[in-house]
Amino acid sequence: MNVYATPNWERTWIFGDHSQKVSSIVYSPSGDRIISGSYDFTVRAWDVATGDCLYIFIGHTSWVSSMACSPRGNVVASRDGDGTVRLWDLEAGDCLSIISGCGSIGDMAFSPQGDTMAFGSDDCRVRLWDVASSEFRSILIGHTEGISAIAYSAQGGDQIVTGDGDKAVRLWDVETGECRQTMFGHTSSVTKVMFSPKGDYIASASEDKTVRLWSVGSGASRKISNHHSGDVIGLRYSPKRNQVASSSSDSTIRLWDAETGVHSLTLTGHSGDVYRILYSSQEDRLVSCGEDSTVRLWDVESGACRHILSGHTDAVIDVAISPRGNQVASASWDSIVRLWDVNTGECQRILIGHNDSLWAVTYSPQGDQVASAGMNGAVRLWDVETGACQHVLMGHSDVTRKVVYSPNGKQIVSASRDKTVRLWDVETGTCTHILVGHQEDITRLVYSPQGGQVASASYDDKTVRLWDTESGECRHTLVGHKEPIYAIAYSPRGNLIASCNDAGETKLWDVETGKCYWTFNHDGSTPSRGSHLTHLLVWMSSDVDTFITGDSGGSVRVWDVIKDGDQYHVNMRWRSPNGQLTVKDACVQGVQGLSDLDKRLLKQRGATGEPSVRLSETSKKVMTMASVVSKLKSSSSGTEALNL
């Protein structure tokens, strides 16, 4: 067991006297002692200043699974794998009580005064134990399944809240033993409960991946969550704001701090999958489109929806913002392209000519032309000013899924289900090269930042190909993925290209040599075959090799690419927690239901998955149930601290 000094994160002590692995630890309230429990059946008390072992408590007949320290720090309760609880005197080193015969004891908590300990067990009962007399004060009956969570109120300890496997949260009067409220809403077992400092709110966490806030007076609740509950479909990065935006099949758009991973806003309004999101050129607005046939314009600062652009009669599958930021183009499965005024939300042009569903739309770098493509394989070039169709690029024999302008706007590249990539001259509308090599449908297409190269990926042939835009030759075929490729992207400097497959495996390639530098899973582990996930990938700023990924589990991650000599390494910077909650500047002072160790970890660790080099930034963020703690803080101070 290691002890670290948080100002510099230097290890101060190594406590190594347990003969088997340490299973639980807790700080005393004053912070001068650490108590540890182990698989060697012992509990040990340590002096934080000297590192000395003060007491070895022997008596458990199974591994020590959890512990709780009294508010005064003079008594510690330990629970073992057999469900027996022992109370130990931290001043004299004696065993004060042995509590058994109550079934398997679950969660336990001391009253604010420390004179009573409450615990729940699998016999569906809550028991209040008098620490001084070693006798039961009362037994609270009402739960129908084993009790898994318990906490005292901070206001004198006159109330207890409990949670159990029957999905209920119950509020009890300590004096009378009566159940004051039974609160239902969770769809799975309740795993954690706590009171707000004022005692007017209860927070509960559940295996259903939600946290609920309950009003003590009314019993009304609302869910709190900041992770996507569906597939991540779209990802964008704002350099000016250093912000990540993600869209999902859960109908929401979420904004994250790119440095810390702190969730700042959730944009709601769409009623189906949100297919595409884009920042405006000034990065003060966000445009989105989706399954509900609408395009929406959002204010990034406030999260307010400024305009709902209605007119399409089917799903809007793609959207683009003009380089000047004054216009939006949308492409729909209704076969129509619409041009919208950003400031007024009015439809300026309706571009009709395609005879089937559209898949892609994009502006030229100069903003004077729009390209669209769809089911019949044709690519159309439109004059933005007049709405006239300037060219119809015919050649593909199947669906054209992707169309991209070159950085200088003189060339267009298109990719099709017919297994070919075609390069077109924008001015004449002629096909200059047909790039043949893929064995299956081409689903991803991107220009290099310098425009001299195009990368294409096939979902089913599991390869990425790098093409020379002048000669049409294939420079490299990147082989190595064993699952279908879902995303590819060049680094801002164009020297690297990253590819993601459905299993979560990401590969980092050298563009010049075609060599694979690094392979890793979306969760940061080494590759393994597992559940198939939809993955997205977007590179961030032009001066740092950092990219973002998203998956069908609702998770967003940011990765740093670090060059070491002629080699590259990839480290995860942060991830949006899946089922865990992360907010900024939360306060755990006075919150009931958190051990001192929990509070220290909340303050120390920051956003989930954050690398150790940033652990000193303790004031910026907390993890696990920090969203709840922030809300509890607001209920105490009257200041809104959490965006729901």
XYZ file of C-alpha atoms in Angstrom:
644
model
C 0.000 0.000 0.000
C 1.486 3.340 -1.104
C 0.940 6.794 0.433
C 1.564 9.883 -1.716
C 1.958 13.562 -0.855
C -0.505 15.388 -3.118
C 1.443 18.665 -3.598
C 4.230 16.906 -5.524
C 2.864 13.363 -5.849
C 5.965 11.891 -4.303
C 5.508 8.584 -2.507
C 6.029 9.125 1.238
C 5.370 5.654 2.653
C 5.014 2.049 1.578
C 2.975 -0.010 4.058
C 3.840 -3.599 3.263
C 3.177 -5.675 6.383
C 0.003 -7.381 5.188
C 0.734 -10.915 4.020
C -1.937 -10.822 1.302
C -3.445 -8.122 -0.880
C -5.065 -5.072 0.687
C -8.811 -5.048 0.053
C -9.923 -1.773 1.685
C -8.473 1.399 3.190
C -9.913 4.430 4.990
C -8.475 7.619 6.494
C -9.388 8.786 9.978
C -11.342 12.090 9.910
C -8.291 13.999 11.184
C -6.138 12.467 8.457
C -3.427 11.329 10.863
C -4.163 7.635 10.528
C -4.847 5.143 7.755
C -6.705 1.925 8.455
C -6.304 -0.963 6.035
C -8.094 -4.295 5.667
C -6.682 -7.310 3.894
C -7.254 -10.763 2.517
C -5.012 -11.924 5.388
C -8.081 -11.423 7.684
C -6.433 -8.538 9.609
C -7.111 -4.812 10.064
C -4.113 -2.532 10.611
C -3.899 1.070 11.817
C -0.998 3.197 10.544
C 0.498 6.513 11.611
C 0.572 8.765 8.535
C 3.395 10.957 9.882
C 5.825 8.166 10.810
C 4.611 5.243 8.714
C 4.489 3.035 11.824
C 1.916 0.289 12.279
C 0.062 1.247 15.492
C -2.279 -1.723 15.854
C -2.934 -5.090 14.251
C -6.553 -6.103 14.807
C -7.018 -9.880 14.629
C -10.330 -11.700 14.765
C -11.943 -11.827 11.353
C -12.368 -15.289 9.863
C -12.567 -14.056 6.272
C -11.134 -11.270 4.119
C -11.921 -7.690 5.151
C -14.247 -6.298 2.490
C -15.016 -2.765 3.718
C -14.517 -0.333 6.602
C -15.961 2.858 8.074
C -14.434 5.274 10.574
C -16.470 7.130 13.213
C -16.619 10.968 12.960
C -14.422 11.351 16.049
C -11.891 8.906 14.652
C -11.833 6.759 17.762
C -13.699 3.741 16.367
C -13.409 1.861 13.103
C -15.889 -0.719 11.831
C -14.709 -3.513 9.556
C -16.821 -5.994 7.639
C -15.560 -9.327 6.372
C -16.542 -11.647 3.562
C -18.761 -13.700 5.878
C -20.873 -10.630 6.693
C -19.582 -10.159 10.233
C -18.823 -6.622 11.467
C -16.288 -5.849 14.182
C -15.852 -2.504 15.935
C -12.308 -1.616 17.013
C -11.077 0.999 19.491
C -8.388 3.031 17.691
C -7.134 4.501 20.958
C -6.764 1.320 23.013
C -6.449 -1.233 20.219
C -9.289 -3.402 21.573
C -12.229 -5.078 19.843
C -15.350 -3.341 21.141
C -18.103 -5.373 19.481
C -18.756 -8.315 17.186
C -21.961 -8.080 15.180
C -23.091 -11.324 13.542
C -26.175 -13.471 13.059
C -27.898 -10.778 11.010
C -27.329 -12.292 7.605
C -24.690 -10.909 5.282
C -24.146 -7.279 6.292
C -23.896 -4.795 3.424
C -23.262 -1.048 3.669
C -22.693 0.625 7.054
C -22.465 4.205 8.338
C -21.838 6.027 11.613
C -24.186 8.714 12.888
C -22.787 12.292 12.879
C -22.233 12.032 16.656
C -20.529 8.649 16.293
C -22.633 7.032 19.027
C -24.636 4.856 16.636
C -23.773 2.756 13.628
C -26.401 1.793 11.053
C -26.025 -1.165 8.758
C -28.171 -3.099 6.334
C -28.089 -6.775 5.516
C -29.467 -9.312 3.082
C -32.312 -10.159 5.483
C -33.912 -6.880 4.272
C -33.501 -5.114 7.622
C -31.681 -1.972 8.765
C -30.208 -2.178 12.257
C -29.038 0.653 14.518
C -26.200 -0.367 16.842
C -25.339 1.511 20.037
C -21.540 1.809 20.031
C -21.201 2.342 23.820
C -23.548 -0.409 25.045
C -22.924 -2.837 22.142
C -26.668 -3.377 21.804
C -29.257 -2.844 19.088
C -31.249 0.368 19.449
C -33.825 -0.438 16.789
C -34.529 -2.472 13.668
C -36.061 -0.799 10.607
C -38.304 -3.101 8.545
C -39.721 -2.359 5.099
C -37.248 -3.346 2.416
C -38.065 -6.394 0.310
C -34.498 -7.162 -0.812
C -31.000 -6.918 0.635
C -29.858 -3.419 1.630
C -26.867 -2.204 -0.365
C -26.562 1.494 0.585
C -27.052 3.566 3.727
C -26.314 7.130 4.949
C -27.181 9.436 7.857
C -28.456 12.971 7.434
C -26.028 15.713 8.452
C -28.696 17.615 10.398
C -28.321 15.890 13.748
C -28.524 12.405 12.311
C -32.269 12.188 12.868
C -32.873 10.571 9.461
C -31.403 7.639 7.564
C -31.649 6.952 3.847
C -31.257 3.429 2.499
C -31.190 1.746 -0.908
C -31.680 -1.876 -1.864
C -31.926 -4.460 -4.611
C -35.646 -3.834 -5.132
C -34.759 -0.471 -6.766
C -36.257 1.565 -3.907
C -34.818 4.451 -1.869
C -36.295 4.731 1.636
C -36.151 7.568 4.164
C -36.391 6.621 7.860
C -37.037 8.475 11.115
C -34.246 7.393 13.485
C -36.250 8.132 16.657
C -39.463 6.306 15.763
C -38.104 3.786 13.244
C -40.876 4.703 10.808
C -40.374 4.837 7.047
C -41.210 8.414 6.047
C -40.860 8.039 2.287
C -40.382 5.270 -0.264
C -39.020 6.574 -3.561
C -39.188 4.564 -6.794
C -37.624 5.466 -10.134
C -34.498 3.400 -10.558
C -34.751 0.373 -12.840
C -32.008 -1.618 -11.128
C -30.384 -2.052 -7.708
C -29.459 1.093 -5.757
C -25.721 1.123 -5.013
C -25.087 4.450 -3.230
C -27.097 7.046 -1.304
C -26.233 10.366 0.342
C -27.847 13.485 1.847
C -27.204 17.071 0.852
C -25.568 19.155 3.639
C -28.899 20.881 4.356
C -30.730 17.561 4.299
C -33.302 18.680 1.739
C -32.039 16.454 -1.082
C -31.086 12.807 -1.362
C -28.868 11.510 -4.148
C -28.921 7.860 -5.200
C -26.822 5.936 -7.690
C -27.909 2.721 -9.341
C -26.733 -0.146 -11.504
C -29.104 1.288 -14.144
C -26.274 3.798 -14.819
C -28.245 6.768 -13.523
C -28.089 9.052 -10.518
C -31.272 10.553 -9.161
C -31.877 13.592 -6.949
C -34.875 13.269 -4.635
C -36.646 16.042 -2.763
C -36.944 15.033 0.887
C -40.252 16.856 1.162
C -42.034 15.645 -1.962
C -40.075 12.576 -3.009
C -39.919 13.926 -6.569
C -36.790 13.044 -8.522
C -34.881 13.725 -11.693
C -32.074 11.870 -13.396
C -28.567 13.260 -13.615
C -26.126 12.011 -16.230
C -23.491 13.543 -18.458
C -22.506 10.621 -20.633
C -24.237 9.665 -23.869
C -26.693 6.818 -23.462
C -26.446 5.855 -27.136
C -23.925 5.581 -29.966
C -21.594 8.520 -30.522
C -22.320 9.428 -34.150
C -20.567 12.789 -34.606
C -17.444 14.439 -33.206
C -15.996 17.927 -33.697
C -13.230 20.006 -32.138
C -13.186 23.773 -31.574
C -9.599 25.121 -31.435
C -10.655 28.561 -30.197
C -12.641 27.133 -27.329
C -10.480 24.036 -26.846
C -13.769 22.174 -26.777
C -15.043 18.837 -28.034
C -18.609 18.399 -29.289
C -20.193 14.965 -29.615
C -23.567 13.917 -31.012
C -25.391 10.685 -30.379
C -28.277 8.384 -31.139
C -29.629 9.473 -27.741
C -30.784 12.709 -29.496
C -28.331 14.935 -27.615
C -25.205 16.968 -28.315
C -22.679 17.255 -25.499
C -19.855 19.751 -25.059
C -16.626 18.852 -23.233
C -13.492 20.698 -22.162
C -10.784 19.246 -24.418
C -8.072 19.558 -21.789
C -9.823 18.102 -18.761
C -12.761 16.134 -20.141
C -15.197 18.101 -17.973
C -18.714 18.059 -19.410
C -20.095 21.594 -19.721
C -23.382 21.532 -21.664
C -25.962 19.149 -23.069
C -27.920 20.436 -26.071
C -31.368 18.889 -26.350
C -34.068 19.335 -28.951
C -33.603 16.704 -31.651
C -36.044 13.803 -31.488
C -33.867 11.144 -33.119
C -30.298 10.317 -34.090
C -28.085 13.392 -34.488
C -26.067 12.523 -37.597
C -23.739 15.492 -38.076
C -22.412 18.435 -36.062
C -20.191 21.305 -37.197
C -18.755 24.424 -35.574
C -19.162 27.746 -37.385
C -16.035 29.536 -38.640
C -16.139 31.803 -35.551
C -16.818 28.739 -33.392
C -19.582 30.556 -31.535
C -22.303 28.415 -33.091
C -22.897 24.750 -33.736
C -25.034 23.305 -36.508
C -26.588 19.852 -36.298
C -28.832 17.659 -38.423
C -30.654 14.467 -37.757
C -33.236 11.799 -38.169
C -36.067 14.198 -37.251
C -35.704 16.001 -40.647
C -34.465 19.231 -39.064
C -31.290 21.296 -38.969
C -30.610 23.186 -35.763
C -28.356 26.151 -34.987
C -27.048 26.351 -31.419
C -25.365 29.054 -29.363
C -22.257 27.336 -27.978
C -21.931 29.645 -24.977
C -25.452 29.258 -23.611
C -26.527 26.015 -25.260
C -29.686 27.705 -26.576
C -31.155 26.622 -29.911
C -31.220 29.801 -32.041
C -32.998 28.401 -35.102
C -34.794 25.216 -36.099
C -34.474 24.895 -39.882
C -37.516 22.964 -41.074
C -38.453 22.082 -44.639
C -36.972 18.682 -45.404
C -39.468 15.824 -45.496
C -37.039 13.038 -44.576
C -33.939 12.555 -42.440
C -31.192 15.151 -42.937
C -28.086 13.010 -43.331
C -25.383 15.648 -43.857
C -24.810 19.345 -43.260
C -22.074 21.848 -44.132
C -21.249 25.429 -43.121
C -19.933 27.909 -45.683
C -16.343 29.138 -45.121
C -17.645 32.613 -44.249
C -20.071 31.096 -41.752
C -23.137 32.904 -43.089
C -24.834 29.938 -44.745
C -25.623 26.279 -44.082
C -26.193 23.568 -46.684
C -28.204 20.456 -45.806
C -28.656 17.186 -47.705
C -31.600 14.902 -47.046
C -32.984 11.530 -47.961
C -35.789 13.536 -49.591
C -33.262 14.055 -52.495
C -33.087 17.836 -51.951
C -30.267 20.191 -50.959
C -31.296 23.319 -49.054
C -29.243 26.466 -48.392
C -30.092 28.354 -45.187
C -29.291 31.826 -43.865
C -27.490 31.394 -40.534
C -28.650 34.713 -39.073
C -32.352 34.499 -39.925
C -32.860 30.728 -40.263
C -34.622 31.271 -43.609
C -34.228 28.892 -46.554
C -32.459 30.816 -49.344
C -32.210 28.128 -52.043
C -33.788 24.737 -52.767
C -31.500 22.738 -55.058
C -33.470 20.129 -57.004
C -31.921 17.674 -59.450
C -31.097 14.450 -57.657
C -33.690 11.736 -58.076
C -32.856 9.659 -54.999
C -31.689 9.945 -51.388
C -28.629 12.080 -50.688
C -25.645 11.037 -48.583
C -23.221 13.959 -48.694
C -22.958 17.723 -49.115
C -19.932 20.035 -48.828
C -18.865 23.604 -49.664
C -15.861 24.479 -51.809
C -13.013 26.191 -49.907
C -13.988 29.486 -51.560
C -17.641 29.048 -50.543
C -19.045 29.794 -54.000
C -19.976 26.187 -54.808
C -21.663 23.225 -53.145
C -21.153 19.571 -54.081
C -23.764 16.891 -53.303
C -23.917 13.142 -53.882
C -26.266 10.263 -53.191
C -27.890 6.977 -54.051
C -27.735 7.158 -57.857
C -23.967 7.709 -57.869
C -24.035 11.170 -59.482
C -22.186 14.136 -57.989
C -23.703 17.567 -58.616
C -21.914 20.922 -58.363
C -24.153 23.900 -57.557
C -23.620 27.647 -57.802
C -24.364 29.045 -54.341
C -25.376 32.486 -55.616
C -27.867 31.375 -58.258
C -28.711 27.826 -57.220
C -27.922 26.614 -60.748
C -26.393 23.161 -61.300
C -22.990 23.763 -62.932
C -21.904 20.154 -63.485
C -23.255 16.642 -63.108
C -20.331 14.277 -62.546
C -21.353 10.884 -63.916
C -19.269 7.727 -63.663
C -19.977 5.880 -60.448
C -22.262 2.894 -60.926
C -23.499 2.674 -57.352
C -24.129 4.831 -54.275
C -21.659 7.698 -53.779
C -21.211 8.019 -50.036
C -18.440 10.610 -49.799
C -17.419 13.727 -51.714
C -14.560 16.019 -50.656
C -12.962 19.167 -52.141
C -9.195 19.471 -52.319
C -7.702 22.180 -50.056
C -7.305 24.549 -53.047
C -10.798 23.806 -54.365
C -9.647 22.798 -57.856
C -10.332 19.114 -57.461
C -13.057 16.906 -56.030
C -12.701 13.301 -54.913
C -15.658 10.921 -54.571
C -15.977 7.408 -53.158
C -18.600 4.859 -54.057
C -20.044 1.476 -53.291
C -18.775 0.477 -56.752
C -15.327 0.042 -55.070
C -13.725 2.996 -56.890
C -12.459 6.456 -55.989
C -12.737 9.143 -58.668
C -10.859 12.439 -58.986
C -12.655 15.266 -60.830
C -11.628 18.624 -62.243
C -13.978 21.195 -60.704
C -13.780 23.700 -63.553
C -14.499 21.274 -66.390
C -16.372 18.538 -64.563
C -14.197 15.846 -66.132
C -12.888 12.747 -64.378
C -9.092 12.891 -64.232
C -8.386 9.581 -62.450
C -10.240 6.409 -61.490
C -8.535 4.871 -58.472
C -9.024 1.101 -58.420
C -7.768 -1.269 -55.742
C -10.315 -1.719 -52.993
C -12.151 -5.035 -53.019
C -15.290 -3.814 -51.264
C -17.488 -0.747 -50.702
C -15.481 2.441 -49.936
C -16.914 4.167 -46.891
C -14.299 6.738 -45.794
C -12.452 9.402 -47.757
C -10.186 12.299 -46.763
C -7.646 14.675 -48.357
C -4.257 15.222 -46.791
C -3.837 18.778 -45.401
C -1.444 19.656 -48.252
C -3.778 18.186 -50.894
C -1.213 15.960 -52.582
C -2.705 12.761 -51.241
C -6.084 11.144 -50.681
C -6.765 8.373 -48.176
C -9.649 5.948 -48.678
C -10.902 3.133 -46.477
C -13.175 0.207 -47.137
C -15.384 -1.015 -44.336
C -15.324 -4.629 -45.487
C -11.917 -5.132 -47.116
C -10.337 -3.722 -43.902
C -7.643 -1.705 -45.714
C -6.658 1.953 -46.028
C -5.148 3.139 -49.311
C -3.084 6.293 -49.851
C -3.346 7.756 -53.373
C -1.259 10.372 -55.195
C -3.668 13.022 -56.495
C -1.425 14.008 -59.427
C -0.634 10.561 -60.826
C -3.536 8.568 -59.399
C -1.098 5.931 -58.158
C -1.564 4.026 -54.917
C 1.417 4.894 -52.714
C 0.619 2.570 -49.829
C -1.943 -0.040 -48.841
C -2.227 -0.098 -45.061
C -3.038 -3.636 -43.972
C -3.424 -4.897 -40.430
C -6.982 -4.351 -39.245
C -8.869 -7.587 -38.614
C -12.250 -5.919 -38.260
C -14.134 -3.487 -40.559
C -12.658 0.029 -40.655
C -15.025 2.758 -39.567
C -12.928 5.948 -39.455
C -9.715 7.467 -40.875
C -8.143 10.895 -40.421
C -4.878 12.658 -41.274
C -3.008 14.477 -38.527
C -3.016 18.283 -38.979
C 0.580 18.219 -40.276
C -0.229 15.347 -42.639
C 2.628 13.127 -41.490
C 0.412 10.621 -39.687
C -2.897 8.942 -40.393
C -5.054 7.174 -37.834
C -7.640 4.480 -38.527
C -10.272 2.894 -36.251
C -12.105 -0.373 -36.694
C -15.373 -1.685 -35.291
C -13.707 -3.630 -32.482
C -12.239 -0.441 -31.030
C -8.736 -0.998 -32.374
C -6.944 2.170 -33.544
C -3.779 2.166 -35.623
C -1.374 5.049 -36.159
C 0.482 4.992 -39.500
C 3.421 6.880 -40.980
C 2.233 8.474 -44.229
C 5.675 8.489 -45.843
C 6.541 4.828 -45.259
C 3.170 3.193 -44.602
C 4.568 1.757 -41.362
C 2.220 1.143 -38.428
C 3.681 2.966 -35.420
C 1.123 2.142 -32.742
C -1.890 -0.094 -32.151
C -4.254 0.277 -29.208
C -7.854 -0.244 -28.199
C -10.391 2.509 -27.616
C -10.187 1.803 -23.884
C -6.398 2.174 -23.951
C -5.677 -1.549 -23.634
C -3.850 -3.823 -25.998
C -5.969 -5.112 -28.884
C -8.328 -8.003 -28.378
C -11.389 -9.259 -30.175
C -14.508 -8.114 -28.399
C -17.833 -6.431 -28.908
C -18.193 -4.513 -32.130
C -18.415 -0.743 -31.648
C -19.017 2.165 -33.954
C -15.945 4.414 -33.710
C -15.300 7.967 -34.874
C -11.991 9.796 -35.045
C -11.165 13.512 -35.341
C -7.773 15.209 -35.012
C -7.584 18.378 -32.962
C -5.260 21.382 -33.232
C -2.683 22.013 -35.934
C 0.245 22.378 -33.547
C -0.297 19.297 -31.377
C -0.799 15.682 -32.431
C -3.962 14.955 -30.481
C -7.109 13.222 -31.641
C -10.586 12.381 -30.382
C -12.488 9.097 -30.624
C -16.083 8.167 -29.885
C -17.908 4.847 -29.740
C -21.292 3.157 -29.577
C -20.987 2.845 -25.823
C -21.527 6.619 -25.555
C -17.903 7.306 -24.629
C -15.645 10.107 -25.892
C -11.854 9.978 -25.435
C -8.956 12.325 -26.183
C -5.520 10.893 -27.029
C -2.062 12.504 -27.147
C 0.473 11.291 -29.720
C 3.997 11.608 -28.319
C 7.095 11.327 -30.503
C 10.102 9.606 -28.938
C 12.996 9.676 -31.391
C 11.728 8.002 -34.533
C 8.925 6.247 -32.651
C 5.455 7.357 -31.593
C 3.457 6.532 -28.462
C -0.211 7.175 -27.741
C -1.527 8.071 -24.265
C -5.126 8.655 -23.241
C -5.601 12.226 -21.945
C -9.185 11.784 -20.730
C -12.380 9.936 -21.376
C -15.996 10.768 -20.766
C -17.100 8.367 -18.039
C -19.633 5.753 -18.999
C -21.999 5.494 -16.102
C -19.772 7.719 -13.953
C -20.207 11.454 -13.653
C -17.717 14.289 -13.976
C -18.152 18.019 -13.311
C -16.002 21.008 -12.501
C -15.276 22.604 -9.115
C -17.508 20.307 -7.085
C -17.404 20.396 -3.294
C -17.515 17.300 -1.070
C -17.326 19.176 2.226
C -20.010 17.932 4.589
C -21.570 15.456 2.148
C -22.815 12.341 3.924
C -22.309 8.882 2.465
C -18.700 9.465 1.338
C -15.827 8.102 3.364
C -12.797 10.286 3.965
C -10.904 8.165 1.486
C -13.670 8.741 -1.076
C -13.395 12.480 -0.516
C -9.627 12.455 -0.847
C -9.828 10.444 -4.048
C -12.475 12.770 -5.440
C -10.246 15.749 -4.780
C -7.058 14.105 -6.006
C -7.960 12.116 -9.071
C -9.744 14.558 -11.344
C -11.578 13.370 -14.474
C -11.820 9.607 -14.953
C -8.931 8.189 -16.982
C -6.782 11.277 -16.577
C -3.033 10.553 -16.851
C -0.951 10.843 -13.714
C 0.967 13.896 -14.931
C -2.143 16.006 -14.383
C -3.198 14.660 -11.015
C -1.965 17.807 -9.271
C -4.742 19.885 -10.868
C -7.033 18.907 -8.031
C -9.141 22.044 -7.907
C -10.471 21.661 -11.423
C -12.435 18.447 -11.407
C -13.633 15.401 -9.541
C -14.819 11.958 -10.581
C -17.338 9.195 -9.912
C -20.315 10.880 -8.175
C -18.981 14.410 -8.504
C -21.974 15.644 -10.511
C -24.169 14.745 -7.584
C -21.827 16.380 -5.109
C -21.872 19.548 -7.174
C -25.649 19.537 -7.162
C -25.655 18.941 -3.438
C -23.368 21.934 -3.053
C -25.841 24.064 -4.980
C -28.710 22.962 -2.755
C -26.660 24.127 0.216
C -25.482 27.445 -1.150
C -28.376 28.337 -3.393
C -26.063 28.565 -6.395
C -26.671 26.420 -9.471
C -23.527 24.357 -9.987
C -24.558 21.662 -12.438
C -25.799 21.715 -16.004
C -28.338 18.936 -16.528
